[in-house]
Amino acid sequence: MQIADAGFPYLSAILVSCLAGLLLIVAIPEERKALIRRVSAVFSGITLVLSVIVFCAYDKSQGGLQFVEKVMWIPSLGIQYFNAADGFNLPNLLLTGIVFFTGVLTMWELETRVKEYYALYFLLVLGVFGLFMSMDLFFIFVWYDVSLFPMYLLIAVWGHTRKEYGAMKLTLYLLAGSALILPAIVYLFTRSGLNTFDVVALMQPGVFSADVQKFAFPLLYLGFGILAGVWPFHTWSPVGHVAAPTGVSMVHAGVLMKIGAFGILRVGIFLCPLGWQYWAQLMALLAAVGIIYGALVGLRQTDLKYVIGYSSVSHMGVVGLGLSTVSVDGLNGAVFQMFSHGIMTALLFSSVGYIYDRTHTKMIPELGGLSRIMPVASAYFILAALAGMGVPGLANFWGELVVFIAAVKVYPVRGIVAVLALVVTALFMLRVVQKTFYGPENERHAHLPDVSFGLGVPRMILAFVLVLFGLYPALMFDVIQTASIPFMNGLPK
């Protein structure tokens, strides 16, 4: 066995931190809820610190794969424990660390089956981290399934609003995606003739013929695309958002959907670049329809969580549009949008969760005037809503701007139509803000407390990240470009 890149194994340490937290939570008696919460906060905090260290320590001047950890596991099948970080997965590792930690803090008041909730939550995030950092196809598939299993129980047990239906629909859809990914991976493994699942080895030019790539890419695109909420396979997503408890909604929309988009990038585009170019126009069409559809349906929703759910469909369409442009700008914008959308939706769901816990409703007509009742909690939601509208100075602006510039260059009509959909997105976000936080107050809610400093900490962190990367987008773009430029330069001309 060999660990490459001598030094501290930061990536494995992230996984070990999740696993150690999970095992400790399992070992603590159920009735010691306060201790379970503290252990969850400590170990999720450790993963956040490690994620920040990895992001900051990445050598942008060198680029390429860094923090490489490689151990052969089954030589006869070429399966290896192979983790690494590059400009494509670093933003997602940082995103997961932030949403994981803030999701634990957001659920601090949970009183029902606390031990089981946090244990499943840690297992879910363990799978997400593993998928983002793995460079072995076998482990990517395993981590994908590890991240899906806890989702069903987390929604079915702790959710609300048709929680059993939402959990079952989500699980069936994502298993259908898994059923497409597995045969595609096996097909690529057998056709390569290299007897390895190593992504780096398999992405070398000439390993797969153009016909193999054109056949495998749509399987991978649809398999991972279901999880990314690609239209018309998105219907599980808003239902799942609404049914899930607050912390799970944050991970669901903030991180889990990014697994799908990242899978398209890391597996589909990396291994089948000719298939990517061949199917790019269809990808652009599906993405543009998703952007418009999500915005129009969101405009008619009266449930706050449904509004966010359909806005996620629209915003994830922006990610798909960026990937479809087959350009450096498109990749840069798509990866930036994955990160910024994850932070924004986590803040939106965190804010809605607080409002729902106090008012016991998330129906927009039953709210109103909340900015005068709970001004701090309202401010967090409004800030996230402004980010969703693409307001300059907040992180989402940069991802959307770069994607739309790339899209209009490559697909002028679809790009312009998609840009116009932003007006609709701004319209329904403004409608939600106006009806929920301004206008006449609902007297039933007049006595409700505003968010305390302790409960406000996770919202502060998310708000800070939105502003930080909104004011200094180069912090993110400089990292992403270390992967996007070499990758595009290496494509067959």
Coordinates of C-alpha atoms in Angstrom, one line a residue:
M1 CA 0.0 0.0 0.0
Q2 CA 1.2 3.5 -0.7
I3 CA 0.0 6.9 0.1
A4 CA 1.2 9.3 -2.5
D5 CA 2.1 13.0 -1.8
A6 CA 3.8 12.5 1.5
G7 CA 2.3 14.7 4.2
F8 CA -0.8 14.9 6.2
P9 CA -3.7 13.1 4.4
Y10 CA -6.2 16.0 4.6
L11 CA -8.8 14.4 2.4
S12 CA -8.9 11.1 4.3
A13 CA -9.0 13.1 7.5
I14 CA -12.2 14.7 6.4
L15 CA -13.7 11.2 5.9
V16 CA -12.3 10.0 9.1
S17 CA -13.8 13.0 11.0
C18 CA -17.3 12.2 9.6
L19 CA -16.9 8.5 10.4
A20 CA -15.6 9.1 13.9
G21 CA -18.4 11.6 14.6
L22 CA -20.9 9.0 13.4
L23 CA -19.5 6.2 15.6
L24 CA -19.3 8.4 18.6
I25 CA -22.9 9.5 18.2
V26 CA -24.0 5.9 17.9
A27 CA -22.1 5.1 21.1
I28 CA -23.8 7.9 23.1
P29 CA -27.0 7.0 25.0
E30 CA -30.1 8.3 23.3
E31 CA -31.2 10.4 26.3
R32 CA -28.0 12.5 26.3
K33 CA -29.2 14.8 23.6
A34 CA -27.1 17.8 24.6
L35 CA -23.9 15.7 24.3
I36 CA -25.0 14.3 20.9
R37 CA -25.4 17.9 19.7
R38 CA -22.0 19.0 21.0
V39 CA -20.3 16.0 19.4
S40 CA -22.0 16.7 16.1
A41 CA -21.0 20.3 16.2
V42 CA -17.4 19.4 17.1
F43 CA -16.9 16.8 14.4
S44 CA -18.7 18.8 11.7
G45 CA -16.6 21.8 12.7
I46 CA -13.4 19.7 12.3
T47 CA -14.5 18.8 8.7
L48 CA -15.2 22.5 8.0
V49 CA -11.8 23.5 9.2
L50 CA -10.1 20.7 7.1
S51 CA -12.2 21.8 4.1
V52 CA -11.0 25.4 4.5
I53 CA -7.4 24.3 4.9
V54 CA -7.5 22.2 1.8
F55 CA -9.1 25.0 -0.2
C56 CA -6.6 27.6 1.0
A57 CA -3.5 25.3 0.8
Y58 CA -4.1 24.3 -2.8
D59 CA -1.2 25.6 -4.9
K60 CA -2.9 27.5 -7.7
S61 CA 0.4 28.1 -9.5
Q62 CA 1.0 24.4 -9.8
G63 CA -2.6 23.3 -10.5
G64 CA -3.5 19.7 -11.3
L65 CA -4.3 17.0 -8.8
Q66 CA -3.0 17.7 -5.3
F67 CA -3.5 16.1 -1.8
V68 CA -3.3 12.8 -3.7
E69 CA -4.0 9.7 -1.6
K70 CA -3.8 6.4 -3.5
V71 CA -4.0 2.9 -2.1
M72 CA -4.6 -0.2 -4.2
W73 CA -7.5 -2.2 -2.8
I74 CA -8.4 -5.0 -5.3
P75 CA -5.6 -5.3 -7.8
S76 CA -7.3 -7.9 -10.0
L77 CA -10.1 -5.5 -10.7
G78 CA -8.0 -2.3 -10.6
I79 CA -10.0 -0.8 -7.8
Q80 CA -8.1 1.6 -5.6
Y81 CA -8.8 4.1 -2.8
F82 CA -7.8 7.2 -4.8
N83 CA -8.6 10.7 -3.5
A84 CA -7.4 14.0 -4.8
A85 CA -8.3 17.6 -5.1
D86 CA -8.3 19.9 -8.1
G87 CA -10.0 23.1 -9.3
F88 CA -13.3 21.3 -10.0
N89 CA -13.9 19.5 -6.7
L90 CA -12.3 22.0 -4.3
P91 CA -15.3 24.4 -4.4
N92 CA -17.6 21.5 -3.7
L93 CA -15.5 20.2 -0.8
L94 CA -15.6 23.7 0.7
L95 CA -19.3 23.9 0.1
T96 CA -20.0 20.6 1.8
G97 CA -18.0 21.5 4.8
I98 CA -19.9 24.8 5.2
V99 CA -23.4 23.3 4.7
F100 CA -22.6 20.3 6.9
F101 CA -21.5 22.5 9.9
T102 CA -24.3 25.1 9.5
G103 CA -26.8 22.3 9.0
V104 CA -25.9 20.7 12.3
L105 CA -26.2 24.1 14.1
T106 CA -29.5 24.9 12.4
M107 CA -31.1 21.7 13.8
W108 CA -29.9 22.5 17.4
E109 CA -33.4 22.6 18.7
L110 CA -34.3 19.1 17.4
E111 CA -35.8 17.0 20.2
T112 CA -37.1 13.9 18.3
R113 CA -34.8 10.9 18.0
V114 CA -31.8 13.2 18.0
K115 CA -29.3 10.3 18.0
E116 CA -30.7 8.6 14.9
Y117 CA -31.0 12.0 13.1
Y118 CA -27.4 13.1 13.5
A119 CA -26.1 9.6 12.9
L120 CA -27.9 9.4 9.5
Y121 CA -26.9 13.0 8.8
F122 CA -23.2 12.2 9.3
L123 CA -23.6 9.1 7.0
L124 CA -25.2 11.2 4.3
V125 CA -22.4 13.7 4.3
L126 CA -19.7 11.0 4.5
G127 CA -21.0 9.8 1.1
V128 CA -21.1 13.3 -0.3
F129 CA -17.5 14.1 0.7
G130 CA -16.3 10.7 -0.6
L131 CA -17.9 11.2 -4.0
F132 CA -16.5 14.7 -4.4
M133 CA -12.9 13.7 -3.6
S134 CA -12.8 10.2 -5.2
M135 CA -10.9 9.7 -8.5
D136 CA -11.9 6.0 -8.8
L137 CA -15.1 5.1 -10.7
F138 CA -15.9 2.2 -8.4
F139 CA -15.7 4.4 -5.3
I140 CA -17.6 7.2 -7.0
F141 CA -20.5 4.8 -7.5
V142 CA -20.3 3.4 -4.0
W143 CA -20.2 6.9 -2.4
Y144 CA -23.1 7.9 -4.6
D145 CA -25.3 5.1 -3.1
V146 CA -24.0 5.8 0.4
S147 CA -25.3 9.4 0.1
L148 CA -28.7 8.3 -1.1
F149 CA -29.6 5.7 1.5
P150 CA -29.9 8.0 4.6
M151 CA -31.9 10.5 2.7
Y152 CA -35.0 8.2 2.6
L153 CA -35.1 7.8 6.4
L154 CA -34.2 11.4 7.2
I155 CA -37.2 12.6 5.2
A156 CA -39.6 9.8 6.0
V157 CA -39.0 10.0 9.8
W158 CA -38.2 13.7 10.5
G159 CA -39.9 15.3 7.5
H160 CA -43.4 16.8 7.1
T161 CA -45.9 17.6 4.3
R162 CA -46.4 14.2 2.7
K163 CA -43.1 13.0 4.0
E164 CA -43.5 9.3 3.1
Y165 CA -44.5 10.2 -0.4
G166 CA -41.6 12.7 -0.8
A167 CA -39.1 10.2 0.6
M168 CA -40.3 7.4 -1.6
K169 CA -40.4 9.5 -4.8
L170 CA -36.9 10.8 -4.2
T171 CA -35.5 7.4 -3.6
L172 CA -37.1 5.8 -6.6
Y173 CA -35.9 8.6 -8.9
L174 CA -32.4 8.5 -7.6
L175 CA -32.2 4.7 -7.8
A176 CA -33.3 5.0 -11.4
G177 CA -30.3 7.3 -11.9
S178 CA -28.1 4.9 -10.2
A179 CA -29.4 2.1 -12.5
L180 CA -28.1 4.1 -15.5
I181 CA -24.8 5.0 -14.0
L182 CA -23.7 1.5 -13.1
P183 CA -24.0 -0.1 -16.6
A184 CA -22.3 3.0 -18.1
I185 CA -19.3 2.5 -15.7
V186 CA -19.1 -1.2 -16.3
Y187 CA -19.3 -0.5 -20.1
L188 CA -16.4 2.0 -19.9
F189 CA -14.4 -0.4 -17.7
T190 CA -14.7 -3.3 -20.2
R191 CA -14.2 -1.2 -23.3
S192 CA -11.0 0.5 -22.0
G193 CA -9.1 -2.7 -21.8
L194 CA -7.0 -1.1 -19.0
N195 CA -8.5 -3.2 -16.1
T196 CA -8.8 -0.1 -14.0
F197 CA -11.4 2.3 -12.6
D198 CA -8.8 5.1 -12.3
V199 CA -10.4 8.3 -13.7
V200 CA -7.0 9.8 -14.5
A201 CA -6.0 6.7 -16.5
L202 CA -9.3 6.4 -18.3
M203 CA -9.5 10.0 -19.4
Q204 CA -6.3 9.8 -21.4
P205 CA -6.9 10.5 -25.2
G206 CA -7.5 7.4 -27.3
V207 CA -8.7 5.2 -24.4
F208 CA -12.3 5.3 -25.7
S209 CA -13.4 5.6 -29.3
A210 CA -15.8 8.3 -30.4
D211 CA -18.6 5.8 -30.7
V212 CA -18.1 4.5 -27.2
Q213 CA -18.2 8.0 -25.8
K214 CA -21.3 9.0 -27.8
F215 CA -23.1 5.9 -26.4
A216 CA -21.9 6.2 -22.8
F217 CA -22.3 9.9 -22.3
P218 CA -26.1 10.1 -22.4
L219 CA -26.3 7.3 -19.8
L220 CA -24.0 9.2 -17.5
Y221 CA -25.7 12.5 -18.2
L222 CA -29.2 11.2 -17.4
G223 CA -28.0 9.0 -14.5
F224 CA -26.3 11.9 -12.7
G225 CA -28.7 14.5 -14.2
I226 CA -31.6 13.1 -12.3
L227 CA -29.9 14.0 -9.1
A228 CA -29.0 17.4 -10.5
G229 CA -32.6 18.1 -11.2
V230 CA -32.3 18.2 -14.9
W231 CA -35.6 18.9 -16.6
P232 CA -37.8 16.9 -17.1
F233 CA -36.4 14.5 -14.5
H234 CA -36.6 17.1 -11.7
T235 CA -40.0 16.3 -10.2
W236 CA -38.6 14.5 -7.2
S237 CA -36.7 17.6 -6.2
P238 CA -39.3 20.2 -5.1
V239 CA -41.3 17.4 -3.4
G240 CA -38.2 16.3 -1.6
H241 CA -37.4 19.9 -0.6
V242 CA -40.8 20.4 0.9
A243 CA -40.9 17.1 2.7
A244 CA -37.4 17.2 4.2
P245 CA -36.6 18.7 7.7
T246 CA -34.7 21.9 7.6
G247 CA -31.1 20.6 8.0
V248 CA -31.7 17.9 5.4
S249 CA -33.3 20.5 3.0
M250 CA -30.1 22.4 3.3
V251 CA -27.9 19.4 2.4
H252 CA -30.5 18.2 -0.2
A253 CA -30.6 21.4 -2.2
G254 CA -27.2 22.8 -1.2
V255 CA -25.0 19.8 -1.7
L256 CA -26.8 16.7 -2.9
M257 CA -28.0 18.2 -6.2
K258 CA -24.4 19.3 -6.8
I259 CA -23.4 15.6 -6.7
G260 CA -25.4 15.1 -9.9
A261 CA -23.9 18.1 -11.7
F262 CA -20.4 17.2 -10.5
G263 CA -20.9 13.6 -11.6
I264 CA -21.7 14.8 -15.1
L265 CA -18.5 16.8 -15.1
R266 CA -16.1 14.4 -13.4
V267 CA -17.3 11.2 -15.0
G268 CA -19.4 12.1 -18.1
I269 CA -17.3 15.0 -19.4
F270 CA -13.9 13.8 -18.2
L271 CA -14.2 10.3 -19.7
C272 CA -16.4 11.1 -22.7
P273 CA -15.4 14.5 -24.0
L274 CA -16.3 13.6 -27.6
G275 CA -19.7 12.4 -26.4
W276 CA -20.1 15.7 -24.4
Q277 CA -19.4 17.7 -27.6
Y278 CA -21.8 15.5 -29.6
W279 CA -24.7 15.9 -27.2
A280 CA -24.0 19.5 -26.1
Q281 CA -26.8 21.1 -28.0
L282 CA -29.4 18.7 -26.5
M283 CA -27.9 19.5 -23.1
A284 CA -28.3 23.2 -23.7
L285 CA -32.0 22.8 -24.8
L286 CA -32.8 20.8 -21.6
A287 CA -31.0 23.3 -19.4
A288 CA -32.7 26.3 -21.1
V289 CA -36.2 24.7 -20.7
G290 CA -35.3 23.9 -17.0
I291 CA -34.4 27.5 -16.3
I292 CA -37.6 28.9 -17.8
Y293 CA -39.8 26.2 -16.4
G294 CA -38.5 26.4 -12.9
A295 CA -38.9 30.2 -12.9
L296 CA -42.5 30.1 -14.3
V297 CA -43.7 27.4 -11.9
G298 CA -42.0 29.1 -9.0
L299 CA -44.0 32.2 -9.8
R300 CA -47.3 30.5 -9.0
Q301 CA -46.3 28.7 -5.7
T302 CA -47.8 29.7 -2.4
D303 CA -45.6 27.4 -0.2
L304 CA -42.2 29.0 0.6
K305 CA -40.4 25.6 0.3
Y306 CA -42.0 25.0 -3.1
V307 CA -40.8 28.4 -4.2
I308 CA -37.2 27.6 -3.2
G309 CA -37.5 24.1 -4.7
Y310 CA -38.6 25.4 -8.2
S311 CA -36.0 28.2 -8.0
S312 CA -33.4 25.4 -7.5
V313 CA -34.6 23.7 -10.7
S314 CA -34.1 27.0 -12.5
H315 CA -30.7 27.7 -11.0
M316 CA -29.4 24.2 -11.5
G317 CA -30.4 24.8 -15.2
V318 CA -27.8 27.5 -15.2
V319 CA -25.2 25.0 -14.2
G320 CA -26.4 22.6 -17.0
L321 CA -26.3 25.5 -19.5
G322 CA -22.7 26.3 -18.5
L323 CA -21.6 22.7 -18.9
S324 CA -23.3 22.5 -22.3
T325 CA -21.2 25.4 -23.8
V326 CA -18.1 23.2 -24.1
S327 CA -16.0 26.3 -23.1
V328 CA -13.7 27.4 -20.3
D329 CA -16.1 30.2 -19.3
G330 CA -19.0 27.8 -19.3
L331 CA -17.1 25.4 -17.0
N332 CA -15.9 28.2 -14.7
G333 CA -19.4 29.6 -14.4
A334 CA -21.0 26.2 -13.9
V335 CA -18.7 25.2 -11.0
F336 CA -19.0 28.7 -9.4
Q337 CA -22.8 28.4 -9.7
M338 CA -22.7 25.0 -8.0
F339 CA -20.9 26.6 -5.0
S340 CA -22.9 29.8 -4.8
H341 CA -26.3 28.1 -5.3
G342 CA -25.4 25.6 -2.6
I343 CA -24.7 28.4 -0.1
M344 CA -27.7 30.5 -1.1
T345 CA -30.3 27.6 -0.9
A346 CA -28.8 26.5 2.4
L347 CA -29.4 30.0 3.8
L348 CA -32.9 30.2 2.3
F349 CA -33.9 26.8 3.8
S350 CA -32.3 27.6 7.1
S351 CA -34.3 30.9 7.2
V352 CA -37.6 29.2 6.2
G353 CA -36.9 26.5 8.8
Y354 CA -36.7 29.1 11.6
I355 CA -39.9 30.8 10.4
Y356 CA -41.8 27.5 10.2
D357 CA -40.7 26.4 13.6
R358 CA -42.2 29.6 15.1
T359 CA -45.2 30.2 13.0
H360 CA -46.0 26.5 12.1
T361 CA -46.8 27.6 8.6
K362 CA -44.8 28.1 5.4
M363 CA -47.8 29.2 3.3
I364 CA -47.1 32.7 2.0
P365 CA -50.7 34.0 2.4
E366 CA -50.6 33.1 6.1
L367 CA -47.5 35.1 6.8
G368 CA -46.8 38.9 6.2
G369 CA -45.1 41.7 8.0
L370 CA -42.4 39.4 9.4
S371 CA -39.7 42.0 8.9
R372 CA -41.2 44.0 11.8
I373 CA -41.8 40.9 13.9
M374 CA -38.4 39.1 13.4
P375 CA -36.2 41.6 11.5
V376 CA -32.9 39.6 11.8
A377 CA -34.4 36.3 10.6
S378 CA -36.1 38.2 7.8
A379 CA -32.8 39.9 6.8
Y380 CA -31.1 36.5 6.3
F381 CA -33.9 35.3 4.0
I382 CA -34.0 38.6 2.0
L383 CA -30.2 38.5 1.6
A384 CA -30.4 35.0 0.1
A385 CA -33.3 36.0 -2.1
L386 CA -31.3 38.9 -3.4
A387 CA -28.5 36.4 -4.2
G388 CA -31.0 34.2 -6.0
M389 CA -32.0 37.2 -8.1
G390 CA -28.3 37.6 -9.2
V391 CA -27.8 41.0 -7.5
P392 CA -24.1 42.2 -7.9
G393 CA -22.0 41.9 -4.7
L394 CA -23.3 38.5 -3.9
A395 CA -21.8 35.2 -5.0
N396 CA -24.5 34.0 -7.4
F397 CA -24.1 37.0 -9.6
W398 CA -20.7 35.8 -10.9
G399 CA -21.6 32.3 -11.7
E400 CA -24.7 33.3 -13.6
L401 CA -22.9 36.2 -15.4
V402 CA -20.1 34.0 -16.7
V403 CA -22.5 31.2 -17.7
F404 CA -24.8 33.5 -19.6
I405 CA -21.9 35.2 -21.4
A406 CA -20.6 31.8 -22.5
A407 CA -24.1 30.6 -23.5
V408 CA -25.0 33.7 -25.6
K409 CA -21.7 33.2 -27.5
V410 CA -22.4 29.6 -28.3
Y411 CA -26.2 29.4 -28.3
P412 CA -27.4 32.9 -29.0
V413 CA -31.2 32.2 -29.0
R414 CA -31.2 29.7 -26.1
G415 CA -28.8 31.9 -24.1
I416 CA -30.9 35.1 -24.5
V417 CA -34.1 33.3 -23.7
A418 CA -32.5 31.8 -20.5
V419 CA -31.2 35.3 -19.5
L420 CA -34.8 36.6 -19.8
A421 CA -35.9 33.9 -17.4
L422 CA -33.8 35.7 -14.8
V423 CA -36.4 38.5 -14.9
V424 CA -39.1 36.0 -13.9
T425 CA -36.9 34.6 -11.2
A426 CA -36.4 38.2 -9.8
L427 CA -40.2 38.7 -10.0
F428 CA -41.1 35.6 -8.0
M429 CA -38.4 36.3 -5.4
L430 CA -39.6 39.9 -5.0
R431 CA -43.2 38.6 -4.7
V432 CA -42.2 36.3 -1.9
V433 CA -40.2 39.0 -0.1
Q434 CA -43.1 41.5 -0.4
K435 CA -45.9 39.2 0.7
T436 CA -43.9 37.4 3.5
F437 CA -41.9 40.1 5.1
Y438 CA -43.8 43.3 4.3
G439 CA -47.4 44.3 4.1
P440 CA -50.0 43.7 6.9
E441 CA -48.8 41.7 9.9
N442 CA -50.6 38.5 10.8
E443 CA -51.6 39.1 14.5
R444 CA -51.1 35.4 15.3
H445 CA -47.4 35.9 14.8
A446 CA -46.9 39.3 16.5
H447 CA -45.5 37.8 19.8
L448 CA -42.9 35.6 18.1
P449 CA -39.2 36.0 19.0
D450 CA -36.6 37.0 16.6
V451 CA -33.7 34.6 15.9
S452 CA -31.2 34.6 18.8
F453 CA -27.5 35.1 18.4
G454 CA -26.8 31.3 18.9
L455 CA -29.3 30.2 16.4
G456 CA -28.2 33.0 14.1
V457 CA -24.6 31.8 13.9
P458 CA -25.2 29.3 11.0
R459 CA -27.1 32.0 9.1
M460 CA -24.3 34.5 9.7
I461 CA -21.7 32.0 8.3
L462 CA -23.7 31.4 5.2
A463 CA -24.4 35.1 4.7
F464 CA -20.8 35.9 5.2
V465 CA -19.7 33.4 2.5
L466 CA -22.3 34.8 0.0
V467 CA -20.9 38.3 0.5
L468 CA -17.2 37.2 0.6
F469 CA -17.3 35.4 -2.8
G470 CA -19.6 38.1 -4.2
L471 CA -17.0 40.8 -3.4
Y472 CA -13.9 38.7 -4.2
P473 CA -14.9 36.2 -6.9
A474 CA -11.3 35.7 -7.8
L475 CA -10.9 33.6 -4.7
M476 CA -13.0 31.0 -6.4
F477 CA -12.3 31.6 -10.1
D478 CA -8.6 31.4 -9.6
V479 CA -9.0 27.9 -8.2
I480 CA -11.5 26.6 -10.8
Q481 CA -9.3 27.9 -13.7
T482 CA -6.5 25.7 -12.6
A483 CA -8.6 22.7 -13.8
S484 CA -10.8 24.2 -16.6
I485 CA -8.1 25.7 -18.8
P486 CA -5.8 22.6 -18.9
F487 CA -8.8 20.3 -19.4
M488 CA -10.1 22.3 -22.3
N489 CA -6.6 22.7 -23.8
G490 CA -6.3 18.9 -23.7
L491 CA -9.5 18.2 -25.7
P492 CA -9.2 16.8 -29.3
K493 CA -9.3 19.7 -31.7

